Amino acid sequence: LKKDQRSGKSTSGIVKDILTNSNSHPHGIKVRLEDGQVGRVKEILSTLDQP
């Protein structure tokens, strides 16, 4: 999250929308989580296959 950039605190959640138009970004792609929070991806812990 933007407010946590300086502290390095991370937030976990399930990605709802990918907001960055490119496949990569030097600071991480921007996403919206299912709970509405917006931030940049640092690490992908797991993926779910959706039909």
mmCIF file of N, CA, C and O in Angstrom:
data_model
loop_
_atom_site.group_PDB
_atom_site.id
_atom_site.type_symbol
_atom_site.label_atom_id
_atom_site.label_comp_id
_atom_site.label_asym_id
_atom_site.label_seq_id
_atom_site.Cartn_x
_atom_site.Cartn_y
_atom_site.Cartn_z
ATOM 1 N N LEU A 1 0.833 -1.183 0.000
ATOM 2 C CA LEU A 1 0.000 0.000 0.000
ATOM 3 C C LEU A 1 0.878 1.246 0.000
ATOM 4 O O LEU A 1 1.994 1.224 0.520
ATOM 5 N N LYS A 2 0.369 2.309 -0.565
ATOM 6 C CA LYS A 2 1.132 3.551 -0.659
ATOM 7 C C LYS A 2 1.604 4.022 0.720
ATOM 8 O O LYS A 2 2.751 4.414 0.894
ATOM 9 N N LYS A 3 0.726 3.954 1.719
ATOM 10 C CA LYS A 3 1.074 4.442 3.060
ATOM 11 C C LYS A 3 2.178 3.615 3.721
ATOM 12 O O LYS A 3 2.830 4.084 4.638
ATOM 13 N N ASP A 4 2.400 2.400 3.258
ATOM 14 C CA ASP A 4 3.396 1.511 3.862
ATOM 15 C C ASP A 4 4.711 1.447 3.088
ATOM 16 O O ASP A 4 5.595 0.684 3.463
ATOM 17 N N GLN A 5 4.862 2.230 2.033
ATOM 18 C CA GLN A 5 6.062 2.138 1.205
ATOM 19 C C GLN A 5 7.336 2.433 1.995
ATOM 20 O O GLN A 5 8.316 1.738 1.863
ATOM 21 N N ARG A 6 7.329 3.449 2.824
ATOM 22 C CA ARG A 6 8.537 3.816 3.566
ATOM 23 C C ARG A 6 8.898 2.782 4.622
ATOM 24 O O ARG A 6 10.065 2.495 4.846
ATOM 25 N N SER A 7 7.891 2.214 5.287
ATOM 26 C CA SER A 7 8.162 1.255 6.361
ATOM 27 C C SER A 7 8.484 -0.136 5.819
ATOM 28 O O SER A 7 9.089 -0.944 6.513
ATOM 29 N N GLY A 8 8.053 -0.430 4.591
ATOM 30 C CA GLY A 8 8.280 -1.749 4.016
ATOM 31 C C GLY A 8 7.260 -2.785 4.466
ATOM 32 O O GLY A 8 7.371 -3.956 4.125
ATOM 33 N N LYS A 9 6.258 -2.354 5.229
ATOM 34 C CA LYS A 9 5.201 -3.271 5.674
ATOM 35 C C LYS A 9 4.466 -3.808 4.448
ATOM 36 O O LYS A 9 4.182 -3.069 3.515
ATOM 37 N N SER A 10 4.164 -5.107 4.461
ATOM 38 C CA SER A 10 3.450 -5.689 3.330
ATOM 39 C C SER A 10 2.032 -6.070 3.729
ATOM 40 O O SER A 10 1.713 -6.207 4.900
ATOM 41 N N THR A 11 1.202 -6.211 2.730
ATOM 42 C CA THR A 11 -0.201 -6.563 2.902
ATOM 43 C C THR A 11 -0.472 -7.802 2.067
ATOM 44 O O THR A 11 0.014 -7.913 0.939
ATOM 45 N N SER A 12 -1.231 -8.729 2.609
ATOM 46 C CA SER A 12 -1.607 -9.936 1.867
ATOM 47 C C SER A 12 -3.045 -9.829 1.423
ATOM 48 O O SER A 12 -3.862 -9.169 2.073
ATOM 49 N N GLY A 13 -3.357 -10.473 0.323
ATOM 50 C CA GLY A 13 -4.732 -10.486 -0.150
ATOM 51 C C GLY A 13 -4.833 -11.192 -1.483
ATOM 52 O O GLY A 13 -3.839 -11.643 -2.049
ATOM 53 N N ILE A 14 -6.053 -11.274 -1.961
ATOM 54 C CA ILE A 14 -6.330 -11.896 -3.250
ATOM 55 C C ILE A 14 -6.545 -10.793 -4.278
ATOM 56 O O ILE A 14 -7.336 -9.874 -4.057
ATOM 57 N N VAL A 15 -5.820 -10.879 -5.385
ATOM 58 C CA VAL A 15 -5.894 -9.860 -6.434
ATOM 59 C C VAL A 15 -7.231 -9.951 -7.152
ATOM 60 O O VAL A 15 -7.630 -11.013 -7.623
ATOM 61 N N LYS A 16 -7.914 -8.807 -7.233
ATOM 62 C CA LYS A 16 -9.181 -8.713 -7.965
ATOM 63 C C LYS A 16 -8.935 -8.151 -9.369
ATOM 64 O O LYS A 16 -9.461 -8.662 -10.347
ATOM 65 N N ASP A 17 -8.150 -7.057 -9.462
ATOM 66 C CA ASP A 17 -7.892 -6.396 -10.734
ATOM 67 C C ASP A 17 -6.415 -6.050 -10.854
ATOM 68 O O ASP A 17 -5.785 -5.653 -9.870
ATOM 69 N N ILE A 18 -5.881 -6.158 -12.066
ATOM 70 C CA ILE A 18 -4.528 -5.686 -12.362
ATOM 71 C C ILE A 18 -4.679 -4.299 -12.970
ATOM 72 O O ILE A 18 -5.378 -4.129 -13.964
ATOM 73 N N LEU A 19 -4.052 -3.303 -12.353
ATOM 74 C CA LEU A 19 -4.230 -1.917 -12.767
ATOM 75 C C LEU A 19 -3.121 -1.394 -13.673
ATOM 76 O O LEU A 19 -3.318 -0.410 -14.368
ATOM 77 N N THR A 20 -1.963 -2.049 -13.688
ATOM 78 C CA THR A 20 -0.851 -1.636 -14.549
ATOM 79 C C THR A 20 -1.077 -2.199 -15.946
ATOM 80 O O THR A 20 -1.429 -3.370 -16.102
ATOM 81 N N ASN A 21 -0.888 -1.347 -16.954
ATOM 82 C CA ASN A 21 -1.138 -1.771 -18.335
ATOM 83 C C ASN A 21 -0.032 -2.643 -18.912
ATOM 84 O O ASN A 21 -0.274 -3.418 -19.825
ATOM 85 N N SER A 22 1.197 -2.535 -18.402
ATOM 86 C CA SER A 22 2.306 -3.309 -18.948
ATOM 87 C C SER A 22 2.496 -4.619 -18.180
ATOM 88 O O SER A 22 1.957 -4.792 -17.090
ATOM 89 N N ASN A 23 3.276 -5.529 -18.766
ATOM 90 C CA ASN A 23 3.524 -6.830 -18.134
ATOM 91 C C ASN A 23 4.474 -6.745 -16.958
ATOM 92 O O ASN A 23 4.534 -7.651 -16.135
ATOM 93 N N SER A 24 5.255 -5.677 -16.904
ATOM 94 C CA SER A 24 6.196 -5.513 -15.800
ATOM 95 C C SER A 24 6.330 -4.034 -15.464
ATOM 96 O O SER A 24 5.968 -3.167 -16.258
ATOM 97 N N HIS A 25 6.846 -3.766 -14.277
ATOM 98 C CA HIS A 25 7.072 -2.399 -13.830
ATOM 99 C C HIS A 25 8.212 -2.449 -12.826
ATOM 100 O O HIS A 25 8.267 -3.369 -12.009
ATOM 101 N N PRO A 26 9.134 -1.493 -12.862
ATOM 102 C CA PRO A 26 10.296 -1.554 -11.966
ATOM 103 C C PRO A 26 9.944 -1.570 -10.479
ATOM 104 O O PRO A 26 10.685 -2.114 -9.675
ATOM 105 N N HIS A 27 8.807 -1.008 -10.112
ATOM 106 C CA HIS A 27 8.396 -0.976 -8.702
ATOM 107 C C HIS A 27 7.358 -2.044 -8.374
ATOM 108 O O HIS A 27 6.887 -2.121 -7.247
ATOM 109 N N GLY A 28 6.981 -2.863 -9.352
ATOM 110 C CA GLY A 28 5.946 -3.883 -9.171
ATOM 111 C C GLY A 28 4.654 -3.432 -9.826
ATOM 112 O O GLY A 28 4.346 -2.239 -9.843
ATOM 113 N N ILE A 29 3.915 -4.371 -10.374
ATOM 114 C CA ILE A 29 2.655 -3.991 -11.019
ATOM 115 C C ILE A 29 1.625 -3.600 -9.968
ATOM 116 O O ILE A 29 1.607 -4.133 -8.861
ATOM 117 N N LYS A 30 0.780 -2.640 -10.316
ATOM 118 C CA LYS A 30 -0.229 -2.142 -9.386
ATOM 119 C C LYS A 30 -1.483 -3.008 -9.511
ATOM 120 O O LYS A 30 -1.929 -3.324 -10.616
ATOM 121 N N VAL A 31 -2.039 -3.396 -8.360
ATOM 122 C CA VAL A 31 -3.226 -4.247 -8.333
ATOM 123 C C VAL A 31 -4.243 -3.728 -7.315
ATOM 124 O O VAL A 31 -3.896 -2.977 -6.408
ATOM 125 N N ARG A 32 -5.481 -4.146 -7.496
ATOM 126 C CA ARG A 32 -6.541 -3.905 -6.512
ATOM 127 C C ARG A 32 -6.887 -5.257 -5.905
ATOM 128 O O ARG A 32 -7.135 -6.220 -6.631
ATOM 129 N N LEU A 33 -6.887 -5.325 -4.574
ATOM 130 C CA LEU A 33 -7.245 -6.558 -3.889
ATOM 131 C C LEU A 33 -8.758 -6.678 -3.785
ATOM 132 O O LEU A 33 -9.486 -5.705 -3.980
ATOM 133 N N GLU A 34 -9.233 -7.875 -3.449
ATOM 134 C CA GLU A 34 -10.670 -8.105 -3.326
ATOM 135 C C GLU A 34 -11.326 -7.185 -2.299
ATOM 136 O O GLU A 34 -12.481 -6.843 -2.425
ATOM 137 N N ASP A 35 -10.559 -6.753 -1.273
ATOM 138 C CA ASP A 35 -11.131 -5.872 -0.252
ATOM 139 C C ASP A 35 -11.035 -4.397 -0.635
ATOM 140 O O ASP A 35 -11.383 -3.519 0.146
ATOM 141 N N GLY A 36 -10.557 -4.098 -1.866
ATOM 142 C CA GLY A 36 -10.515 -2.735 -2.367
ATOM 143 C C GLY A 36 -9.196 -2.013 -2.178
ATOM 144 O O GLY A 36 -8.992 -0.938 -2.739
ATOM 145 N N GLN A 37 -8.269 -2.568 -1.422
ATOM 146 C CA GLN A 37 -6.976 -1.928 -1.225
ATOM 147 C C GLN A 37 -6.172 -1.971 -2.526
ATOM 148 O O GLN A 37 -6.243 -2.945 -3.271
ATOM 149 N N VAL A 38 -5.401 -0.898 -2.776
ATOM 150 C CA VAL A 38 -4.592 -0.806 -3.991
ATOM 151 C C VAL A 38 -3.126 -0.716 -3.593
ATOM 152 O O VAL A 38 -2.768 0.027 -2.681
ATOM 153 N N GLY A 39 -2.293 -1.492 -4.277
ATOM 154 C CA GLY A 39 -0.863 -1.465 -4.006
ATOM 155 C C GLY A 39 -0.097 -2.162 -5.105
ATOM 156 O O GLY A 39 -0.664 -2.549 -6.124
ATOM 157 N N ARG A 40 1.204 -2.339 -4.885
ATOM 158 C CA ARG A 40 2.059 -2.973 -5.879
ATOM 159 C C ARG A 40 2.482 -4.362 -5.411
ATOM 160 O O ARG A 40 2.726 -4.578 -4.232
ATOM 161 N N VAL A 41 2.565 -5.285 -6.359
ATOM 162 C CA VAL A 41 2.919 -6.668 -6.056
ATOM 163 C C VAL A 41 4.413 -6.776 -5.784
ATOM 164 O O VAL A 41 5.233 -6.310 -6.564
ATOM 165 N N LYS A 42 4.767 -7.376 -4.669
ATOM 166 C CA LYS A 42 6.157 -7.665 -4.318
ATOM 167 C C LYS A 42 6.457 -9.134 -4.521
ATOM 168 O O LYS A 42 7.530 -9.506 -4.944
ATOM 169 N N GLU A 43 5.477 -9.986 -4.188
ATOM 170 C CA GLU A 43 5.691 -11.429 -4.213
ATOM 171 C C GLU A 43 4.350 -12.121 -4.443
ATOM 172 O O GLU A 43 3.336 -11.697 -3.909
ATOM 173 N N ILE A 44 4.380 -13.181 -5.231
ATOM 174 C CA ILE A 44 3.193 -14.011 -5.438
ATOM 175 C C ILE A 44 3.407 -15.279 -4.613
ATOM 176 O O ILE A 44 4.356 -16.013 -4.843
ATOM 177 N N LEU A 45 2.534 -15.508 -3.635
ATOM 178 C CA LEU A 45 2.692 -16.651 -2.747
ATOM 179 C C LEU A 45 2.070 -17.906 -3.322
ATOM 180 O O LEU A 45 2.575 -19.005 -3.110
ATOM 181 N N SER A 46 0.956 -17.780 -3.999
ATOM 182 C CA SER A 46 0.334 -18.941 -4.645
ATOM 183 C C SER A 46 -0.659 -18.428 -5.684
ATOM 184 O O SER A 46 -1.046 -17.268 -5.680
ATOM 185 N N THR A 47 -1.063 -19.322 -6.555
ATOM 186 C CA THR A 47 -2.044 -18.983 -7.567
ATOM 187 C C THR A 47 -3.190 -19.963 -7.488
ATOM 188 O O THR A 47 -3.033 -21.103 -7.104
ATOM 189 N N LEU A 48 -4.361 -19.500 -7.878
ATOM 190 C CA LEU A 48 -5.548 -20.357 -7.938
ATOM 191 C C LEU A 48 -5.980 -20.450 -9.384
ATOM 192 O O LEU A 48 -6.094 -19.437 -10.066
ATOM 193 N N ASP A 49 -6.201 -21.652 -9.864
ATOM 194 C CA ASP A 49 -6.699 -21.825 -11.223
ATOM 195 C C ASP A 49 -8.202 -21.665 -11.202
ATOM 196 O O ASP A 49 -8.910 -22.375 -10.526
ATOM 197 N N GLN A 50 -8.678 -20.683 -11.953
ATOM 198 C CA GLN A 50 -10.111 -20.405 -12.073
ATOM 199 C C GLN A 50 -10.593 -20.899 -13.428
ATOM 200 O O GLN A 50 -9.913 -20.681 -14.427
ATOM 201 N N PRO A 51 -11.740 -21.558 -13.505
ATOM 202 C CA PRO A 51 -12.250 -22.016 -14.797
ATOM 203 C C PRO A 51 -12.672 -20.880 -15.693
ATOM 204 O O PRO A 51 -12.928 -19.816 -15.307
#
